[in-house]
Amino acid sequence: QVQLVESGGGLVQAGGSLRLSCTASGLTFDDYTMGWFRQAPGKEREGVSRIKWSGVSTYYADSVKGRFTISRDTAKNTLYLQMNSLTPEDTAMYYCAASRFWRSGYSPVTDFKYWGQGTQVTVSS
């Protein structure tokens, strides 16, 4: 049974930082593109960042470029998202997801087969 478990969310002031983690089990971590998505109340789920199974290729949404950094630790089967210079617009539920696909551009949520339960990030102004 595949499980993706996120952690690291919380309440932070604008300009602050958080580091999200996602620990995977039940799958061969190295075979999957791993991604972070977020969903704010009343909005669609959007892709934030993803990293190819090799770890060499990454993608960032324009809204987070230069502020967020995705990484993966194969030995720990763990995905990370370092989030700096947070703004209230970053407030959302953040989800970890796994996909057998890699796309250099837009990658819809339907590409991702496995999902975590999410971790809440709230940025106060």
Short mmCIF file of C-alpha atoms in Angstrom, two decimals:
data_model
loop_
_atom_site.label_atom_id
_atom_site.label_comp_id
_atom_site.label_asym_id
_atom_site.label_seq_id
_atom_site.Cartn_x
_atom_site.Cartn_y
_atom_site.Cartn_z
CA GLN A 1 0.00 0.00 0.00
CA VAL A 2 1.42 3.34 -1.07
CA GLN A 3 1.51 6.07 1.55
CA LEU A 4 2.67 9.65 1.25
CA VAL A 5 2.80 11.50 4.55
CA GLU A 6 3.38 15.24 4.63
CA SER A 7 4.64 17.25 7.58
CA GLY A 8 6.10 20.65 8.35
CA GLY A 9 3.14 22.92 7.77
CA GLY A 10 2.07 25.56 10.23
CA LEU A 11 1.45 29.22 10.90
CA VAL A 12 4.16 31.69 9.94
CA GLN A 13 4.38 35.44 9.49
CA ALA A 14 4.87 36.98 6.08
CA GLY A 15 8.51 36.89 5.11
CA GLY A 16 9.11 33.75 7.09
CA SER A 17 10.11 30.25 6.05
CA LEU A 18 8.85 26.71 6.34
CA ARG A 19 10.19 23.37 5.22
CA LEU A 20 7.71 20.73 4.16
CA SER A 21 8.56 17.04 4.11
CA CYS A 22 6.86 14.09 2.48
CA THR A 23 7.85 10.56 3.37
CA ALA A 24 6.90 7.86 0.90
CA SER A 25 6.39 4.16 1.48
CA GLY A 26 5.05 1.27 -0.54
CA LEU A 27 6.58 2.42 -3.81
CA THR A 28 10.00 2.50 -5.43
CA PHE A 29 10.80 6.13 -4.73
CA ASP A 30 13.44 6.37 -7.48
CA ASP A 31 10.86 5.42 -10.13
CA TYR A 32 8.62 8.41 -9.52
CA THR A 33 8.45 12.07 -10.28
CA MET A 34 7.49 13.74 -7.02
CA GLY A 35 5.53 16.93 -6.80
CA TRP A 36 4.02 19.50 -4.48
CA PHE A 37 0.57 20.92 -5.11
CA ARG A 38 -1.49 23.39 -3.13
CA GLN A 39 -5.13 24.27 -2.83
CA ALA A 40 -6.56 27.37 -1.24
CA PRO A 41 -10.23 27.56 -0.20
CA GLY A 42 -12.45 28.08 -3.22
CA LYS A 43 -9.61 27.57 -5.68
CA GLU A 44 -8.43 24.72 -7.85
CA ARG A 45 -5.49 22.59 -6.88
CA GLU A 46 -2.36 23.95 -8.54
CA GLY A 47 1.08 22.56 -9.15
CA VAL A 48 3.78 24.28 -7.14
CA SER A 49 6.90 22.29 -7.93
CA ARG A 50 8.04 18.87 -9.03
CA ILE A 51 11.26 16.94 -9.34
CA LYS A 52 12.14 14.14 -11.71
CA TRP A 53 13.05 10.69 -10.41
CA SER A 54 16.72 11.43 -11.17
CA GLY A 55 16.59 14.63 -9.16
CA VAL A 56 18.27 16.47 -12.02
CA SER A 57 15.21 18.15 -13.49
CA THR A 58 12.88 20.40 -11.59
CA TYR A 59 9.88 22.61 -12.30
CA TYR A 60 8.53 25.60 -10.41
CA ALA A 61 5.37 27.57 -10.85
CA ASP A 62 6.08 31.19 -11.70
CA SER A 63 4.51 32.29 -8.43
CA VAL A 64 7.16 30.49 -6.35
CA LYS A 65 10.29 30.73 -8.51
CA GLY A 66 13.22 32.07 -6.56
CA ARG A 67 11.47 31.50 -3.23
CA PHE A 68 10.81 27.75 -3.06
CA THR A 69 13.29 24.90 -3.51
CA ILE A 70 12.32 21.28 -4.06
CA SER A 71 14.65 18.40 -3.26
CA ARG A 72 14.54 14.68 -2.62
CA ASP A 73 16.54 12.29 -0.45
CA THR A 74 16.49 8.85 -2.00
CA ALA A 75 18.06 7.19 1.05
CA LYS A 76 15.18 8.47 3.20
CA ASN A 77 12.41 8.18 0.58
CA THR A 78 11.62 11.77 1.42
CA LEU A 79 10.65 14.80 -0.62
CA TYR A 80 11.20 18.34 0.65
CA LEU A 81 9.96 21.81 -0.15
CA GLN A 82 11.90 24.70 1.34
CA MET A 83 9.68 27.76 1.28
CA ASN A 84 11.20 31.19 1.88
CA SER A 85 9.84 34.74 1.74
CA LEU A 86 6.34 33.47 2.33
CA THR A 87 3.38 35.73 1.61
CA PRO A 88 -0.31 35.44 2.57
CA GLU A 89 -0.94 34.32 -1.02
CA ASP A 90 0.97 31.12 -0.21
CA THR A 91 -1.67 30.13 2.35
CA ALA A 92 -3.12 26.77 1.29
CA MET A 93 -3.23 23.08 1.95
CA TYR A 94 -0.07 21.59 0.48
CA TYR A 95 -0.11 18.10 -0.98
CA CYS A 96 2.65 15.72 -1.94
CA ALA A 97 2.07 13.53 -5.00
CA ALA A 98 3.83 10.85 -7.06
CA SER A 99 3.75 10.32 -10.82
CA ARG A 100 5.32 7.93 -13.30
CA PHE A 101 5.45 10.80 -15.82
CA TRP A 102 7.78 13.71 -16.31
CA ARG A 103 6.79 16.75 -18.33
CA SER A 104 9.01 19.78 -18.75
CA GLY A 105 6.01 22.08 -18.87
CA TYR A 106 2.49 21.90 -17.50
CA SER A 107 1.69 18.64 -15.72
CA PRO A 108 -1.96 18.16 -14.73
CA VAL A 109 -3.06 16.62 -11.45
CA THR A 110 -4.21 13.59 -13.42
CA ASP A 111 -0.56 12.74 -14.09
CA PHE A 112 -0.17 11.98 -10.40
CA LYS A 113 -1.41 8.64 -9.16
CA TYR A 114 -0.64 8.82 -5.47
CA TRP A 115 -1.44 11.65 -3.07
CA GLY A 116 -0.83 12.52 0.54
CA GLN A 117 -3.42 13.89 2.94
CA GLY A 118 -1.95 17.37 2.94
CA THR A 119 -0.40 19.77 5.43
CA GLN A 120 -1.78 23.25 6.08
CA VAL A 121 0.37 26.31 5.54
CA THR A 122 -0.97 29.61 6.83
CA VAL A 123 0.90 32.87 6.32
CA SER A 124 -0.24 35.86 8.32
CA SER A 125 0.26 39.44 7.18
#
